[in-house]
Structures are given as structure tokens and as C-alpha cells.
XYZ file of C-alpha atoms in Angstrom:
535
model
C -4.753 -116.014 33.595
C -5.128 -112.715 35.806
C -3.736 -113.655 39.661
C -2.596 -117.550 38.574
C 0.884 -116.873 37.683
C 3.052 -120.126 35.626
C -1.022 -120.904 34.487
C -1.266 -123.422 31.565
C -4.628 -124.491 31.287
C -5.238 -128.022 30.192
C -7.983 -128.956 27.922
C -9.970 -131.969 28.764
C -12.681 -133.837 26.896
C -15.712 -132.905 28.881
C -19.119 -131.479 28.251
C -20.900 -129.217 31.035
C -20.223 -127.160 34.126
C -23.233 -126.287 36.491
C -21.325 -124.378 39.278
C -23.117 -120.962 38.791
C -26.416 -122.917 39.636
C -25.335 -125.396 41.880
C -24.066 -122.775 44.298
C -26.968 -119.922 43.655
C -29.914 -122.670 44.695
C -27.551 -123.525 47.818
C -27.516 -120.178 48.956
C -31.218 -119.724 48.137
C -32.112 -122.721 50.326
C -30.183 -121.566 53.290
C -31.002 -117.826 53.005
C -34.787 -119.342 52.922
C -34.145 -121.153 56.160
C -32.440 -118.452 57.933
C -36.118 -116.574 57.160
C -34.193 -114.910 54.047
C -31.825 -112.409 56.119
C -28.405 -112.936 54.916
C -25.857 -111.693 58.369
C -23.103 -109.405 57.847
C -20.063 -110.910 57.780
C -16.303 -110.310 57.925
C -15.008 -111.307 54.447
C -11.206 -110.132 54.579
C -8.765 -112.153 56.432
C -5.065 -111.076 56.947
C -2.389 -113.828 56.930
C 1.293 -113.811 56.502
C 0.972 -113.853 52.546
C -1.362 -110.704 52.334
C -4.929 -109.590 52.835
C -7.703 -112.544 51.223
C -10.811 -111.465 50.351
C -13.859 -114.073 50.927
C -17.292 -114.792 49.751
C -20.092 -114.669 52.044
C -22.425 -117.415 50.726
C -25.378 -116.331 53.324
C -25.051 -118.770 56.328
C -20.802 -118.419 56.200
C -17.926 -117.593 54.495
C -15.509 -119.403 51.931
C -11.930 -118.347 51.219
C -10.870 -120.114 47.945
C -7.444 -121.368 46.248
C -5.343 -119.994 49.147
C -1.663 -120.621 48.170
C -0.169 -122.919 50.712
C 2.689 -123.214 48.968
C 4.708 -121.968 46.462
C 3.862 -122.856 42.516
C 5.841 -126.108 41.756
C 7.004 -124.953 38.289
C 10.340 -124.822 36.796
C 13.191 -126.258 39.363
C 10.748 -126.190 42.076
C 8.677 -129.477 40.112
C 9.519 -131.966 41.672
C 11.050 -130.492 44.772
C 9.406 -130.271 48.318
C 7.100 -127.998 48.925
C 8.278 -124.196 49.606
C 6.614 -121.803 51.879
C 4.084 -119.354 49.420
C 5.473 -115.909 48.732
C 3.423 -112.956 49.792
C 0.944 -110.913 47.701
C 0.355 -107.159 47.452
C -2.969 -106.070 47.623
C -6.229 -107.513 48.264
C -6.427 -111.236 46.794
C -9.682 -112.170 45.217
C -10.330 -115.458 47.437
C -14.016 -115.926 46.299
C -13.658 -118.427 43.278
C -11.788 -121.424 43.266
C -8.365 -121.918 41.917
C -7.385 -123.920 39.159
C -6.418 -128.477 39.617
C -3.505 -129.981 39.845
C -3.420 -131.294 36.181
C -4.668 -134.743 35.069
C -6.726 -136.730 32.967
C -10.593 -137.603 33.261
C -11.201 -139.679 36.055
C -11.927 -143.041 35.184
C -15.279 -142.971 37.266
C -16.477 -140.092 35.315
C -19.826 -142.093 34.154
C -20.620 -142.419 37.831
C -19.530 -138.189 38.945
C -20.075 -136.367 35.801
C -17.039 -134.646 33.805
C -14.927 -132.077 35.678
C -14.381 -128.348 33.462
C -11.991 -127.284 36.383
C -9.336 -125.169 34.900
C -6.116 -127.071 35.404
C -2.594 -126.138 36.405
C 1.031 -127.085 37.763
C 0.689 -123.806 39.962
C -2.475 -125.527 41.958
C -0.995 -125.881 45.478
C -4.725 -124.427 46.999
C -6.730 -124.667 49.815
C -10.593 -123.849 50.415
C -11.765 -123.020 53.527
C -15.508 -122.834 54.660
C -16.556 -121.186 58.288
C -19.085 -120.267 59.798
C -17.168 -116.739 60.741
C -13.398 -115.685 60.795
C -13.972 -114.741 64.120
C -11.180 -116.413 66.089
C -13.989 -118.834 67.895
C -11.668 -121.849 67.903
C -14.200 -124.373 66.200
C -13.050 -127.764 65.366
C -11.501 -128.301 61.574
C -11.734 -131.114 59.637
C -9.222 -131.232 56.485
C -10.576 -132.925 53.620
C -8.118 -135.268 51.244
C -9.694 -135.924 47.996
C -9.199 -139.591 46.507
C -8.612 -140.164 42.843
C -5.688 -143.386 42.526
C -3.340 -140.246 43.296
C -4.056 -139.248 39.751
C -6.851 -137.501 39.570
C -9.233 -135.462 41.723
C -9.660 -131.889 43.321
C -10.493 -130.129 46.592
C -12.802 -128.141 44.826
C -14.872 -130.766 43.379
C -18.790 -129.876 44.334
C -19.457 -133.491 45.797
C -16.702 -131.796 48.395
C -18.271 -128.206 49.390
C -17.677 -127.727 52.531
C -20.615 -125.433 53.221
C -23.080 -127.456 54.982
C -20.841 -129.071 57.267
C -19.379 -125.988 58.581
C -23.168 -124.585 58.904
C -24.838 -127.821 60.681
C -21.527 -128.586 62.697
C -20.335 -124.898 63.732
C -16.769 -126.269 62.382
C -14.473 -125.309 59.673
C -13.698 -127.373 56.796
C -10.867 -127.283 54.377
C -10.339 -129.062 51.072
C -6.965 -129.208 48.770
C -5.243 -129.744 46.390
C -1.873 -131.933 46.335
C 0.498 -133.039 43.818
C -0.949 -135.797 41.917
C 1.004 -138.701 39.861
C 4.523 -138.713 39.140
C 5.176 -135.505 40.541
C 3.390 -136.420 43.710
C 4.880 -139.787 44.170
C 7.519 -141.359 42.130
C 10.627 -142.576 42.543
C 12.776 -140.716 39.976
C 16.238 -141.201 38.997
C 16.856 -142.638 42.190
C 15.842 -139.549 43.922
C 13.672 -141.428 46.874
C 12.405 -137.946 47.987
C 10.524 -137.215 44.869
C 8.100 -140.063 46.145
C 6.905 -137.902 49.166
C 6.211 -134.769 47.485
C 2.131 -135.399 47.587
C 2.530 -136.559 51.218
C 4.750 -133.603 52.131
C 2.347 -131.281 50.314
C -0.185 -132.388 52.631
C 2.211 -131.531 55.822
C 2.969 -128.136 54.710
C -0.838 -127.378 54.211
C -1.470 -128.860 57.478
C 1.544 -126.713 58.778
C -0.211 -123.595 56.959
C -3.709 -124.371 59.108
C -1.823 -124.899 62.221
C -0.551 -121.424 61.591
C -3.527 -119.505 60.357
C -6.276 -121.131 60.878
C -7.352 -118.978 64.345
C -7.714 -116.195 61.738
C -10.379 -117.974 60.021
C -12.499 -119.184 63.546
C -10.453 -122.445 63.412
C -8.897 -124.330 66.395
C -4.747 -124.889 65.385
C -4.906 -127.314 67.820
C -8.406 -129.701 66.609
C -7.912 -130.475 63.527
C -9.274 -133.749 62.299
C -7.842 -134.976 58.780
C -10.166 -137.011 56.593
C -10.278 -138.823 53.354
C -11.939 -141.382 51.393
C -9.942 -143.897 48.780
C -6.773 -142.521 48.025
C -7.274 -139.817 50.809
C -8.112 -142.274 53.185
C -4.604 -143.876 52.080
C -2.875 -140.737 52.330
C -4.823 -139.841 55.876
C -3.377 -143.237 57.488
C 0.216 -142.340 55.944
C 0.172 -139.750 57.563
C -0.361 -140.994 60.935
C 3.097 -143.247 59.795
C 4.674 -139.936 58.582
C 7.136 -137.972 61.275
C 7.286 -135.042 59.683
C 3.541 -134.734 60.412
C 3.675 -135.432 64.068
C 1.541 -133.101 66.082
C -0.439 -131.763 63.234
C -3.825 -133.275 63.997
C -6.035 -134.947 66.465
C -8.621 -136.845 64.786
C -8.785 -139.324 61.953
C -11.329 -140.333 59.469
C -10.584 -143.088 56.981
C -13.802 -144.130 54.476
C -13.170 -146.984 51.713
C -9.369 -147.037 51.498
C -7.600 -149.822 49.771
C -5.443 -150.396 53.096
C -4.126 -153.832 51.917
C -0.627 -152.595 51.201
C 1.589 -149.112 50.657
C 3.635 -150.119 47.380
C 7.643 -151.686 48.619
C 11.009 -149.910 47.595
C 11.377 -152.682 44.458
C 8.025 -152.074 43.167
C 8.422 -148.488 43.088
C 11.147 -148.562 41.310
C 10.184 -150.913 38.877
C 7.345 -148.130 38.231
C 9.759 -145.549 38.158
C 11.719 -147.336 35.224
C 8.682 -147.947 33.614
C 7.425 -144.612 33.535
C 10.764 -143.260 32.402
C 11.026 -144.798 29.429
C 7.268 -143.931 28.194
C 8.213 -140.577 29.038
C 11.371 -140.671 27.113
C 13.720 -139.238 29.534
C 16.775 -140.483 31.223
C 17.064 -138.481 33.979
C 15.338 -136.267 36.313
C 16.509 -133.011 34.957
C 15.767 -134.113 31.207
C 12.085 -135.170 32.810
C 11.777 -131.620 33.974
C 12.390 -130.131 30.911
C 9.332 -132.120 29.251
C 5.968 -130.311 28.942
C 2.801 -131.438 31.557
C 0.815 -132.619 28.767
C 3.842 -135.134 28.135
C 3.853 -136.213 31.318
C 0.142 -137.200 31.488
C 0.541 -138.765 28.444
C 3.300 -140.993 29.557
C 1.267 -141.516 32.916
C -2.058 -142.386 31.252
C -0.023 -144.974 29.279
C 1.710 -146.484 32.684
C -1.593 -146.430 34.542
C -3.271 -148.076 31.141
C -0.379 -151.342 31.544
C -1.526 -151.392 35.219
C -4.173 -153.971 36.385
C -6.362 -153.775 39.505
C -3.547 -155.049 41.868
C -0.688 -151.977 40.896
C -1.101 -148.636 42.218
C 1.911 -147.106 40.774
C 1.376 -144.274 42.597
C 0.629 -145.017 45.955
C 3.024 -144.126 49.083
C 5.944 -146.158 49.595
C 7.066 -148.375 52.362
C 10.648 -147.999 52.752
C 10.787 -148.891 56.580
C 12.365 -145.165 57.467
C 9.718 -142.615 55.882
C 6.911 -145.193 56.479
C 6.795 -148.168 57.456
C 6.942 -150.953 55.338
C 4.106 -153.435 56.591
C 1.336 -150.882 57.717
C -0.424 -153.915 60.134
C 2.684 -154.464 62.071
C 2.674 -150.666 62.745
C -0.559 -150.074 63.833
C -0.837 -153.427 65.891
C 2.563 -152.029 67.746
C 1.454 -148.601 68.146
C 3.440 -146.721 65.810
C 0.874 -144.763 63.790
C -0.771 -141.742 65.878
C -2.692 -142.552 68.449
C -5.717 -140.612 67.701
C -9.399 -141.073 67.648
C -10.803 -142.537 63.955
C -13.300 -143.226 62.329
C -13.122 -145.924 59.607
C -15.473 -147.732 57.387
C -16.216 -149.164 54.205
C -19.385 -149.342 51.543
C -20.806 -152.521 51.425
C -20.183 -152.577 47.480
C -17.372 -150.220 47.213
C -15.536 -152.321 44.261
C -19.103 -152.499 41.807
C -18.095 -148.941 39.941
C -14.697 -150.725 39.444
C -16.236 -153.357 37.562
C -17.673 -150.855 35.414
C -13.901 -149.717 34.457
C -13.060 -152.666 33.431
C -12.992 -153.999 29.811
C -15.590 -157.027 29.891
C -12.945 -158.745 27.434
C -10.396 -158.762 30.881
C -12.955 -160.273 33.052
C -13.193 -163.625 33.899
C -16.336 -165.439 32.198
C -15.625 -169.026 33.178
C -14.395 -170.575 36.445
C -11.348 -171.935 34.945
C -10.088 -168.114 34.086
C -11.464 -166.798 37.339
C -9.230 -169.929 39.153
C -6.293 -168.997 36.914
C -6.153 -165.166 37.691
C -7.031 -165.549 41.586
C -4.035 -168.097 41.487
C -1.811 -165.678 39.350
C -2.522 -162.255 40.934
C -4.100 -162.891 44.420
C -2.742 -165.997 46.516
C -0.671 -168.892 44.243
C -2.046 -172.317 44.948
C -5.099 -170.832 46.428
C -7.453 -170.350 43.594
C -9.556 -173.170 43.737
C -9.954 -172.338 47.967
C -11.045 -168.699 47.076
C -13.433 -169.942 44.058
C -15.184 -172.620 46.717
C -15.496 -169.602 49.384
C -16.621 -167.403 47.114
C -19.033 -169.516 44.390
C -22.238 -167.765 44.140
C -23.022 -165.643 41.055
C -22.010 -165.020 37.585
C -17.657 -165.034 37.331
C -17.558 -161.560 37.070
C -19.372 -160.952 40.342
C -17.402 -163.782 42.014
C -14.533 -161.793 40.639
C -16.084 -158.223 42.158
C -16.858 -159.960 45.573
C -13.291 -161.441 46.357
C -11.864 -157.975 45.204
C -14.263 -156.349 47.660
C -13.242 -158.154 50.412
C -9.442 -158.284 49.795
C -9.204 -154.333 48.876
C -11.624 -152.681 50.829
C -13.767 -154.544 53.753
C -11.553 -156.930 55.427
C -8.525 -154.789 54.842
C -10.657 -152.022 57.197
C -11.831 -154.451 59.925
C -7.852 -155.750 60.127
C -6.741 -151.901 59.986
C -9.395 -151.067 62.986
C -8.759 -154.112 65.061
C -4.901 -153.429 64.789
C -5.677 -149.895 65.745
C -8.317 -150.379 68.678
C -5.475 -151.615 70.520
C -4.084 -148.190 71.039
C -6.724 -145.874 70.654
C -10.517 -145.129 70.444
C -12.175 -146.334 67.085
C -15.660 -146.378 65.295
C -16.341 -148.575 62.626
C -18.913 -148.193 59.663
C -19.987 -149.870 57.064
C -22.440 -148.190 54.291
C -25.237 -150.140 53.184
C -27.620 -147.917 51.270
C -28.198 -149.260 47.269
C -27.840 -146.575 44.584
C -30.962 -147.218 42.192
C -28.667 -145.896 38.847
C -27.351 -148.307 36.594
C -30.577 -150.810 37.627
C -29.145 -151.170 40.992
C -25.943 -152.085 39.753
C -24.363 -149.121 41.737
C -25.467 -150.746 44.787
C -23.660 -149.502 47.615
C -20.419 -148.371 45.528
C -17.292 -146.532 46.530
C -18.116 -143.038 46.691
C -21.540 -143.179 47.113
C -21.436 -142.340 50.581
C -19.977 -139.056 49.916
C -22.603 -136.826 49.005
C -24.487 -137.707 52.648
C -21.280 -137.705 54.611
C -20.878 -133.863 53.422
C -24.579 -133.563 53.466
C -24.679 -132.647 49.669
C -27.214 -134.017 47.929
C -27.812 -131.041 45.214
C -24.944 -131.546 43.102
C -24.308 -132.451 39.287
C -22.844 -135.462 40.551
C -26.376 -136.421 42.107
C -28.242 -137.806 39.003
C -25.459 -140.094 38.015
C -24.315 -141.197 41.655
C -28.062 -141.199 43.534
C -30.699 -140.917 41.025
C -33.113 -138.520 41.217
C -34.614 -138.936 44.916
C -31.779 -139.605 47.445
C -32.848 -139.977 51.112
C -32.287 -136.623 53.146
C -32.596 -138.421 56.353
C -29.553 -140.701 55.017
C -27.599 -136.974 54.675
C -28.849 -135.715 57.575
C -27.686 -138.483 59.745
C -24.298 -138.998 58.068
C -23.215 -135.405 57.982
C -24.583 -135.185 61.516
C -22.280 -138.500 62.650
C -19.286 -136.902 60.605
C -19.592 -133.242 62.201
C -20.249 -135.160 65.717
C -16.510 -137.078 65.525
C -14.855 -133.831 64.163
C -16.069 -132.284 67.183
C -15.753 -134.372 69.476
C -14.249 -138.122 68.579
C -17.103 -139.482 68.750
C -19.671 -140.006 66.223
C -22.884 -141.101 68.732
C -25.936 -138.383 68.014
C -29.590 -139.041 68.909
C -30.445 -139.962 65.253
C -28.470 -143.400 65.395
C -28.558 -146.361 67.777
C -25.797 -146.437 70.251
C -22.328 -147.055 68.112
C -19.937 -148.452 70.585
C -16.522 -148.618 70.236
C -14.371 -150.910 67.791
C -12.968 -153.549 70.109
C -11.162 -157.592 69.330
C -13.748 -159.173 71.077
C -16.900 -157.953 69.384
C -16.047 -155.714 66.014
C -19.069 -153.859 66.630
C -20.020 -151.733 63.663
C -22.292 -149.530 62.457
C -24.584 -150.225 59.191
C -25.744 -146.898 58.032
C -28.590 -147.226 56.275
C -32.025 -146.216 56.173
C -32.454 -147.988 59.325
C -28.758 -147.745 60.759
C -28.347 -150.537 63.090
C -25.042 -152.270 64.847
C -23.842 -155.717 63.750
C -20.989 -157.506 65.485
C -18.165 -158.562 63.235
C -20.127 -158.522 59.842
C -17.005 -159.596 57.990
C -15.985 -162.387 60.413
C -16.208 -165.362 57.774
C -14.649 -163.632 55.141
C -11.852 -162.081 57.299
C -10.946 -165.439 59.122
C -10.674 -167.155 55.790
C -8.504 -164.716 54.032
C -6.183 -164.361 57.295
C -5.537 -167.804 56.369
C -5.181 -167.362 52.968
C -3.043 -164.607 52.722
C -1.031 -162.784 55.246
C -2.068 -159.466 55.445
C 0.834 -156.894 54.887
C 2.919 -159.142 52.812
C 1.579 -158.200 48.937
C 3.713 -156.557 46.257
C 7.238 -155.532 48.275
């Protein structure tokens, strides 16, 4: 593929792509808003590596597939990221580049299938800007989720055009190394488990050095992420290498209940090496990427809902062993925080589990709760969540354990040291006969203001409410700009404090509730001390 050396396309069994028509419709809509006039914009930018040719979308300019690091191929596959080499002439930055090698997401039934080409040479970032004019606009850097095993910065849900336009800001999306190449402690080499985080740090350094050429402010950068992206963002808050590279953070629907510990990381590494049939890192590096992906898929298939093999490792040196202790002690970056979860974050996960593996009797459910969550407390947990079918109870337990209660605990710990704004997204999607609820990633089209994408029918149904998208995308833009999400379209959104735990409920009629997770938060504080799991 011309322009992308070392590119090897990975074929995935998917059935469609709609990008051209989607982008055309977005351009037409925005052109009509501007009275049909498309102002002439500068579309070429000089950076140290060379000249980039961007794409004028009608209300701004997009620069895509910008290399922020050297291709991690050959001897660099498992090495820390290196600065990108210069290119000759003008580099075409009008189209998205390849994404990291991966298997289809387990959530493709809700998000649609992704046919973007794949290559190990894909440490790229994309910039959406109203104008590359040195205006020093605030910058949002988006870190995609996907269990640290899938996803990309160029997935259509993360199109930054709307936020850049309505917020007069610069939006950056990016790829980083996933799976075994991004976060596994391989062959005793602890450094390999931080490749993904180091990629993000390298991208932030590139942004600091170059974003003013694209109309951004290098001193006003907000990192943001959802799911695994939120875990990556909070890890960057604790990562010494990332100190000073950002000034705000948005944490959406992260499973903040733990970072994996060193012993667990080593056991996962040993399991992977066995599956990959490799005896050393040198031998593993000779394997084809398809071989690595196959072994990675086998490893994930062996993991249940409590195994997160590719999460960052808390080793007490580079990342804290106990995230909550570090937050309480003021050891995370002291920046304004927007944090929250979806009211039914866990529901989509239930649809990805083999029904035969779900507990369908109270006996089976109690045993599972005893074995995997809190030994000896299965009966107590069952009684606390006793309403509904056994699979529903199991989902409610995991909703609180993985998402809602940890978000409140982390918000409370951080609120001792910095301004924190807490939300809960409650809008219920109509898809799958309402079974989706306010599920994981349902909030993303609203916070980005992107209701017209290939994912919309699968995720939001036929008529998602525009007023929700306007309200949320404006709040996100306001936070990026000022560290405060308040605007006149919302009731007053107070900062989060331990005495009240004020939480903005984001729905068609937004409202503030004090400590909405109180009963379950107090219950879990007694049953399971936070931060003590899986170390």
C-alpha cells in the first residue's frame, strides 16, 4: 500500500463499510449550516518530520494518519516507541491509515463490524481542527477502549469534527499498541508491559511539540477515554513519564476496581507463551502477527469476566499497586476530572457470554459469587441483589462491582485534591427490546455529538434524541475548554465532595442527585475492600 511501508493487511470476516457516504452527509449538513459556503482554509502544515496535506471538511480541517512514532516492526515490535523518521515531499494526511492488528470486537453486534485495514505500522494520530492557525485552542486527546485488545482512533464513533466545530477546540484521536504487543510482561522483560502506555506518552509528547501548528494549545490538553481508554487515562495520571503532558482528564465507564498485579501479569505471560509456542521473546518476535493474534484470542477465550490480561500492571514503581490508596494520597495528577458511568454499563457484556455459562439458579449464582467475588459472602451478596432472574442479578452485581461503585470511590478519593465532576448516563437505548438499556458505550455518540454513523442503528435505534447529543457534547466541550462542564442547557452541576457526592444524571431531563449509589457503595465497602482484588 503506497505511503505505508511495512504494511501487511489483516483480513477480518466483516461485511460492510459506509465511511464515504457518512462523511459526505456530514459535510453536506455542515455546509448547509454555513449557508452553503465553505471558507477556504489552510490545509498544509509543516512539522519536523515533513509536510502534511490535510482535508477540508467544510467547517474545519482533518489531518489523518500522522505518524507520532516509528513503525514498531522488526526489532522494534516489542521495544519502546521511537521518534518518527522524516519523509520527503508532502505526505497525504487526507485519509485514515491502518489500525492496530486485532480480531473483531466482542461488541460488534452493537457497534457494527469494522473493516479498516490493519497493520503493525499504525502508530498514527488524527487531528480535527477548526483551522491550523496558531490560535491556541484547547485540545482533547481521545484514547479508545476495547479491553486493550481492539479498537482504533479512527473508528467512526470517534469522529472529532463536531466537537472541534461546536467547541472551537482541537480533537486528537490515536492508535496505540494492543494486546500482547502493548501490555504483556514477556519473558521476564517488565518493560514490554508498558509499551501501550509508552505509546500514549510518545503521542502526548508529539502533541506538545507540534499541536500549535494545528491551532491547538500545547499547555491546555485534556486526555479522555472510555472503557479501557479510561483505565489508560487514569494510569497516565499515575505514570511519572506522563507528568505535565496534560491538564484535565475525562474518565468514561472505566473498570477502576483494579490494575493487574505483578504475579497475575507473570502468570498471564506464561500462559500466552505456551499458547504462542514460544520459549523466549526473541523467538516470539519471529512469529507472524496472525500467529500472535490467534494465541491472543485463545488466551482471551480462557479468561472470564474477572480476568483482564492486557490491563496495565501495578508494580509499585511505574504504577501504584493500589489505585485507591494512590488517589487518596494525592499521588495522581492533580487536574480537573470529569468522571462517570452508564446506569447499565454491564448489560452489553451479558450478551457476549455463552448463556450456558451464566448462573440460572440461586445455588449456581451463590457459588459463583463465593468463588469469584468474595469468598464466604455469596449468600450476603445474593440477598442484597435478590430482585430479578439470576442472570439479571449477576449483571447488577457486576455493574456495581466493575463500574458504578468504583467510579464513586475513585471520584471521592480524587475530590480530596482536585475539582471532580461526577455523572451517570441514564438514557435507555430502544434496541434489543430495551435490553441494551443505558449500556456500555451508548453514551459515546452523544458525548461526541455523532448521531449519524454506521453504529447508530445497532446502538441507538432509528431516532436518537438530538437534544441529548447537543447537551452532552456541549458539556464535554465546556469541560475541555475550562475544566467545568456547566452550561445553560444543564441544571447546576456542582463539584463532587464526600459529604454530598453530587452526581449529574444525564437523561432527557437532566437532574442532580446526591450519592445515587449510596446503598450499594456502603455494602461493597463492608464486603470487599477496594483495591485488594487479583494481586
